[in-house]
PDB file of C-alpha atoms in Angstrom:
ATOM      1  CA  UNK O  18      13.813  73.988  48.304  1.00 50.00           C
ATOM      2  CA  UNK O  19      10.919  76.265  48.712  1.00 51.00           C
ATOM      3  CA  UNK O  20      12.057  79.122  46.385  1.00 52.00           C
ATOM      4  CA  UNK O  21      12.282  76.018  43.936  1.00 47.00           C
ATOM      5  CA  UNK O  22       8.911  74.713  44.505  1.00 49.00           C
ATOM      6  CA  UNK O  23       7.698  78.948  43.939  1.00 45.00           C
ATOM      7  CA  UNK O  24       9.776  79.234  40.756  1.00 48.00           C
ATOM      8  CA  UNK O  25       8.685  75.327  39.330  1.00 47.00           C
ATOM      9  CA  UNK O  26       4.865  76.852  39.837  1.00 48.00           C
ATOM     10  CA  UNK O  27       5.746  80.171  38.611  1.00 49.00           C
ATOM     11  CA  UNK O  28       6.991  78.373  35.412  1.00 49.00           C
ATOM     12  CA  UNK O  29       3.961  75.965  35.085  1.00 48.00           C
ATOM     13  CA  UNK O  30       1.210  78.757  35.325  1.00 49.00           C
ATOM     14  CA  UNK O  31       3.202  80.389  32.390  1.00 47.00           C
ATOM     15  CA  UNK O  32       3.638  77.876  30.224  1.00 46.00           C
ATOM     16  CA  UNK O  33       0.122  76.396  30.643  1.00 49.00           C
ATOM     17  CA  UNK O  34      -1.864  79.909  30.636  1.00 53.00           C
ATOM     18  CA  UNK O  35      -3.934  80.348  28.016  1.00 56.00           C
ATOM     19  CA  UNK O  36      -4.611  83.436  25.408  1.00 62.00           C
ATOM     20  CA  UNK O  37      -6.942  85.189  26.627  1.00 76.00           C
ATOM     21  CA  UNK O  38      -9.407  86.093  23.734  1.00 83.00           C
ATOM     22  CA  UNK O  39     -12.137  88.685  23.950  1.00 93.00           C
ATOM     23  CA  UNK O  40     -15.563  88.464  21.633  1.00 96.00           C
ATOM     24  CA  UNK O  41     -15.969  89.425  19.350  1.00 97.00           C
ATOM     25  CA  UNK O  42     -12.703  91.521  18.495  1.00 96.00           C
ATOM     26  CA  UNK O  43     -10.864  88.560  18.317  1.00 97.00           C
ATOM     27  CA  UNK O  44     -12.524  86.470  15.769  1.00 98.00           C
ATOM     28  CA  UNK O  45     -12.732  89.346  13.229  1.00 98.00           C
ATOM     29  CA  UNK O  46     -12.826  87.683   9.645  1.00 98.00           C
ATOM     30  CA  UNK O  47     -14.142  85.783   6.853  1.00 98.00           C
ATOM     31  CA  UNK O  48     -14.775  82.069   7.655  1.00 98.00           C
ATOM     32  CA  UNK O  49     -15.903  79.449   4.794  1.00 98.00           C
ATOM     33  CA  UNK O  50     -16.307  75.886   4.470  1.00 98.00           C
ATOM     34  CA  UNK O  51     -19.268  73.508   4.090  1.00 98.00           C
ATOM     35  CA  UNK O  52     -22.650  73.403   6.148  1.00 98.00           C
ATOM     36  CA  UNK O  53     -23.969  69.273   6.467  1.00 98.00           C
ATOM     37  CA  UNK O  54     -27.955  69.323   6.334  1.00 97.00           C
ATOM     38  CA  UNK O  55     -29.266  66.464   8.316  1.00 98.00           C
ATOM     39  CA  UNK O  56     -32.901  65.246   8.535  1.00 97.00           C
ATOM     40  CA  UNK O  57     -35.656  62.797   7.334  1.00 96.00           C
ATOM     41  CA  UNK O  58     -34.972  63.167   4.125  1.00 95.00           C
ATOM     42  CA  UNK O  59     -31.545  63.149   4.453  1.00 97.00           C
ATOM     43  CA  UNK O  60     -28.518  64.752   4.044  1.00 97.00           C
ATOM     44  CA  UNK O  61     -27.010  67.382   1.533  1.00 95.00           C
ATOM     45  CA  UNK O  62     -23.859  69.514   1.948  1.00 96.00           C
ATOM     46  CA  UNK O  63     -23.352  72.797   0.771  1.00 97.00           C
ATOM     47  CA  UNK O  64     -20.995  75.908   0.761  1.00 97.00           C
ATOM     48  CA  UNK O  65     -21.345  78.203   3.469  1.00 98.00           C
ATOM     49  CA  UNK O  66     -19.776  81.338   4.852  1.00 98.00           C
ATOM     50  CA  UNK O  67     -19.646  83.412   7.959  1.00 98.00           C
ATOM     51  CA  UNK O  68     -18.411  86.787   7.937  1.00 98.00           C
ATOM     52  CA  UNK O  69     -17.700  88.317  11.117  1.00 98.00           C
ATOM     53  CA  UNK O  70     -16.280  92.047  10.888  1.00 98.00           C
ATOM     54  CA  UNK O  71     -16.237  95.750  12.303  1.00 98.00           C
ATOM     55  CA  UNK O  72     -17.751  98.584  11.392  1.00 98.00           C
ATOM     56  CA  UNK O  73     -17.265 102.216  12.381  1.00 98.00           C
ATOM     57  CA  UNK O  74     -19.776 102.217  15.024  1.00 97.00           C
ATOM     58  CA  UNK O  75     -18.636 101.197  18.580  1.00 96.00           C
ATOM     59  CA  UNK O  76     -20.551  98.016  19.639  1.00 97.00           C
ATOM     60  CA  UNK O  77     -21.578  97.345  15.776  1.00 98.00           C
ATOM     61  CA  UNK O  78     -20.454  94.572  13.717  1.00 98.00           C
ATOM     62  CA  UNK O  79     -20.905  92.991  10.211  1.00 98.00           C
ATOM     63  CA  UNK O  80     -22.355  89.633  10.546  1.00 98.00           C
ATOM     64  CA  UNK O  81     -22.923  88.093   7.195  1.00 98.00           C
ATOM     65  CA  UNK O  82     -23.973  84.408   7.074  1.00 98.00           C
ATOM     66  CA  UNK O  83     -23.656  82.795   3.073  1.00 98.00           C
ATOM     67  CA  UNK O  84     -25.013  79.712   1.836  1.00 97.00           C
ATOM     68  CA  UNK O  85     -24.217  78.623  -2.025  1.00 95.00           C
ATOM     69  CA  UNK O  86     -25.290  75.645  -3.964  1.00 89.00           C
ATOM     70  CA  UNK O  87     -27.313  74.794  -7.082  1.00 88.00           C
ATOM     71  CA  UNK O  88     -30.538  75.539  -5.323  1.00 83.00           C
ATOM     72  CA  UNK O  89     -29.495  77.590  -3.175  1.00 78.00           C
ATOM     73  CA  UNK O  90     -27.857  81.270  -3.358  1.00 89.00           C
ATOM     74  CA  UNK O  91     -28.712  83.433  -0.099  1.00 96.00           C
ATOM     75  CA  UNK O  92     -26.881  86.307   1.670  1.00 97.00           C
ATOM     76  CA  UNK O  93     -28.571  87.580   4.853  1.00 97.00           C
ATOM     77  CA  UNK O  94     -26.612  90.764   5.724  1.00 98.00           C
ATOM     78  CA  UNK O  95     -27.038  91.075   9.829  1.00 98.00           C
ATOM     79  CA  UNK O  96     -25.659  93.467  12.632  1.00 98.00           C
ATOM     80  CA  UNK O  97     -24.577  91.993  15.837  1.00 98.00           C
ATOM     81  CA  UNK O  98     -25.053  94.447  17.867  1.00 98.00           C
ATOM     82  CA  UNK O  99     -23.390  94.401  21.764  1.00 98.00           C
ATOM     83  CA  UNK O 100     -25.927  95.426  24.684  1.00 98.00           C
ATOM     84  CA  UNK O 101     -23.415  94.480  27.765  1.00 97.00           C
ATOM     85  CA  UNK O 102     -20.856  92.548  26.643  1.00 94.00           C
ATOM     86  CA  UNK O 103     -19.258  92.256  30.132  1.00 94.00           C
ATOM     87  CA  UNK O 104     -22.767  90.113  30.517  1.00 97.00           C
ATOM     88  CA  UNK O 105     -22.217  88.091  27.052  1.00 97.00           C
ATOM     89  CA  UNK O 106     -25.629  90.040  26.023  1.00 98.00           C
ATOM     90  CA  UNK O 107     -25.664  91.050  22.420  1.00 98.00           C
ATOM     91  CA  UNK O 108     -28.810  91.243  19.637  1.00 98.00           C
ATOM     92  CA  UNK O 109     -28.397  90.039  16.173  1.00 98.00           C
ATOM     93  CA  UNK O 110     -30.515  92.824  14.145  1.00 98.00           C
ATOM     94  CA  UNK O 111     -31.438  91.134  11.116  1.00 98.00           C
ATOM     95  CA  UNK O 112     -32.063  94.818   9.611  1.00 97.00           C
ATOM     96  CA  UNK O 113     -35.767  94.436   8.494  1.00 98.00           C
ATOM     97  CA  UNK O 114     -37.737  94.730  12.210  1.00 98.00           C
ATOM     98  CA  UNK O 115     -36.727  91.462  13.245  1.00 98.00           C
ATOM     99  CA  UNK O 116     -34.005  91.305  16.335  1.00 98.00           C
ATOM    100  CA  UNK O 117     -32.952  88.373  18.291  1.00 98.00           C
ATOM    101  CA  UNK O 118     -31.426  88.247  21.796  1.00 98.00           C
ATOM    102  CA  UNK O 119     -28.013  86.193  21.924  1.00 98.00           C
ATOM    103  CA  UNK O 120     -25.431  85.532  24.532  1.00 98.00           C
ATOM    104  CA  UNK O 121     -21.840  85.098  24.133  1.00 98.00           C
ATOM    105  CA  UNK O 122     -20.308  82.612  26.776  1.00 97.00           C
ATOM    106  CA  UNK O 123     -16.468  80.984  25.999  1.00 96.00           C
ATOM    107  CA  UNK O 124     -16.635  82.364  23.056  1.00 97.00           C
ATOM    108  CA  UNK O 125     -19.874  80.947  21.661  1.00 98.00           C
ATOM    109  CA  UNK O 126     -22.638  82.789  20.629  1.00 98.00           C
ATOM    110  CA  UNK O 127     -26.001  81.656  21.394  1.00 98.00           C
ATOM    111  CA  UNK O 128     -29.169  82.259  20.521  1.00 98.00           C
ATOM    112  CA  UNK O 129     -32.932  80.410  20.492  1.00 98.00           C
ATOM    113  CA  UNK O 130     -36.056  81.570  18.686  1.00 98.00           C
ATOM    114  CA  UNK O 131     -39.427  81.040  17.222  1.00 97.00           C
ATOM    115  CA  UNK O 132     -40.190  81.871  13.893  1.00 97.00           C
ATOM    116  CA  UNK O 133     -43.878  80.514  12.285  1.00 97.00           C
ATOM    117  CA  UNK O 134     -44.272  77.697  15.143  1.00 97.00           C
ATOM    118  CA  UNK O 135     -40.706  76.443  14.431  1.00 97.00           C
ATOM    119  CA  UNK O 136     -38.507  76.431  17.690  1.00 98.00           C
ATOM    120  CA  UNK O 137     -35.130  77.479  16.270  1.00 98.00           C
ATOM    121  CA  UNK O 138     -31.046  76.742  18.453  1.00 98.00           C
ATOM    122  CA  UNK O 139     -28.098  78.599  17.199  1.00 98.00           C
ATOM    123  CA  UNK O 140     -24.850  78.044  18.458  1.00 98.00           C
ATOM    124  CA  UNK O 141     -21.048  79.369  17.183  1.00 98.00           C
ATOM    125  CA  UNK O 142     -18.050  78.494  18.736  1.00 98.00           C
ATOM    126  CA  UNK O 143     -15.043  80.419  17.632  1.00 98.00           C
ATOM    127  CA  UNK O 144     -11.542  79.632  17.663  1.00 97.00           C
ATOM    128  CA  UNK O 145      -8.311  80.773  16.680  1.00 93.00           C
ATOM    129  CA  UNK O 146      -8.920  79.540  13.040  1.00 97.00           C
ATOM    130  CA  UNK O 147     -12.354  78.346  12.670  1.00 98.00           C
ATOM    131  CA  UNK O 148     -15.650  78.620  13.694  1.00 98.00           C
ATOM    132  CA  UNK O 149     -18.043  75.459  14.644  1.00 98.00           C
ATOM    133  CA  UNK O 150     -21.445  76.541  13.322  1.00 98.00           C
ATOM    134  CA  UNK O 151     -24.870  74.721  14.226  1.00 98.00           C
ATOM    135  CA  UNK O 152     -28.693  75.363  14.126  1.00 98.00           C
ATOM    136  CA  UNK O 153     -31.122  72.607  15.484  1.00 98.00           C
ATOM    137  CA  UNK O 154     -34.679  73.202  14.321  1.00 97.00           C
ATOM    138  CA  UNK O 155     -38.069  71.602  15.656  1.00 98.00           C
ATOM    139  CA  UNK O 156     -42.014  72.470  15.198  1.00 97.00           C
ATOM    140  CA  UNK O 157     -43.947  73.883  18.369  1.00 96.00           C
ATOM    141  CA  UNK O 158     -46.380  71.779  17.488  1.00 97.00           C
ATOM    142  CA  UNK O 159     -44.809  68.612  17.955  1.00 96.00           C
ATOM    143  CA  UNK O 160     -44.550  68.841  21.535  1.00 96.00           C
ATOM    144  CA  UNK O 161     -44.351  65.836  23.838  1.00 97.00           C
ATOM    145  CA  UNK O 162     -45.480  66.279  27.304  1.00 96.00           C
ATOM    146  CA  UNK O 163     -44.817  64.179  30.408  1.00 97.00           C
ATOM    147  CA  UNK O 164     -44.603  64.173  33.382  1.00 96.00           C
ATOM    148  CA  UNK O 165     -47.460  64.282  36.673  1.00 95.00           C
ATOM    149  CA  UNK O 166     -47.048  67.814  36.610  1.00 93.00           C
ATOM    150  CA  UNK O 167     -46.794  67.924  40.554  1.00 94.00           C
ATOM    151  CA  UNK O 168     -43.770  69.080  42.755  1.00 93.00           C
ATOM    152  CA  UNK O 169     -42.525  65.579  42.839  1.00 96.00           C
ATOM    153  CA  UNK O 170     -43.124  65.064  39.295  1.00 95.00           C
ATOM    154  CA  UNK O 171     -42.943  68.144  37.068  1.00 96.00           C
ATOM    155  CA  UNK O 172     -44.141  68.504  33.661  1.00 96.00           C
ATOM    156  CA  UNK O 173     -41.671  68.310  30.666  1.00 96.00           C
ATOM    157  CA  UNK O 174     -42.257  69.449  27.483  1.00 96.00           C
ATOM    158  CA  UNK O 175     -40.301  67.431  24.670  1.00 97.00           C
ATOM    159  CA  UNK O 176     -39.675  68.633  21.333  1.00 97.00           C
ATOM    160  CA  UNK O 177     -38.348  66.378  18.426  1.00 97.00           C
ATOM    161  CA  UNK O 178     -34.711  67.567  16.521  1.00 97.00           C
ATOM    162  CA  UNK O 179     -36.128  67.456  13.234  1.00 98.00           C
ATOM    163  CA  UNK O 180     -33.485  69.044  11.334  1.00 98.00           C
ATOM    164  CA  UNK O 181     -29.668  69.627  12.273  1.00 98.00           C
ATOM    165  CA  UNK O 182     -27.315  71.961  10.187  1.00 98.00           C
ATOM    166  CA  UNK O 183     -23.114  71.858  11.145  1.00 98.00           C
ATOM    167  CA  UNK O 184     -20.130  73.136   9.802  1.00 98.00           C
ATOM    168  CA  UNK O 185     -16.677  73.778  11.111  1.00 98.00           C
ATOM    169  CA  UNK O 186     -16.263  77.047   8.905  1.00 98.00           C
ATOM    170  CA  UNK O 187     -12.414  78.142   8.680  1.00 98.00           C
ATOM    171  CA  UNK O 188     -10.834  81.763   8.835  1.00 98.00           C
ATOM    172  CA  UNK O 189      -9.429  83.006   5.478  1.00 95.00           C
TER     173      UNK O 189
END
């Protein structure tokens, strides 16, 4: 009964294991769909695109992030660059002097910023087919405090999500 039990377990672990994917080698590719722009205004929807790709340089890749639409016609040509990515730490080099720190955990890429007193939260979650792309943007200068500021009672600074962009961006 016991070698049944081992063999029943055995079975389970295989058929429930999961493929083990590696960042960023894994999610190599062209991904397109359309970004929703939510905020006071409103909303708008436009074409987007996320190309994620090697180059010849170990540790280098081609990160290329689209957006299309009647106002709109940008390409920012990045490098995502890997420090240690046993540690998840990599830098996307935005290849004018500007470099931002990101982290790579379950195969999301993560990064926050500040750019001209606007607090700026990137996150990508890649799958086997599709990415889920989003960017949450405040102003520094609409900070909330509260709080006693004491051990008890710590302060907390608040900032308002004035602007949300999403898009579930698929492999091609």
């Amino acid at each position: 009964m016991k070698r049944y039990i081992l063999f029943f377990l055995f079975i389970s672990t295989i058929a429930f294991a999961q493929k083990k994917t590696t960042f960023p080698n894994d999610f190599f590719g062209k991904y397109k769909g359309k970004l929703n722009i939510h905020n006071a205004k409103g909303s708008q929807v436009i074409d987007m695109e996320l190309h994620l790709l090697p180059t010849d340089s170990v540790g280098k890749y081609i990160y290329t992030i689209i957006y299309k639409s009647e106002k709109i016609d940008q390409e920012r040509k990045y490098t995502l660059i890997e420090k240690d990515n046993a540690k998840g730490s990599f830098v996307i080099d935005e290849n004018n002097g500007i470099i931002i720190n990101a982290f790579v955990a379950d195969n999301t890429l993560y990064s926050i910023f500040e750019v001209q007193g606007s607090l700026l939260t990137t996150t990508e979650h890649f799958k086997d087919n599709y990415v889920d792309f989003e960017i949450m943007y405040t102003q520094k200068d609409k900070v909330k405090k509260t709080g006693k500021n004491t051990e008890e009672v710590p302060e907390v600074l608040s900032f308002p999500v004035m602007s949300v962009q999403k898009a579930r961006l698929f492999k091609e």
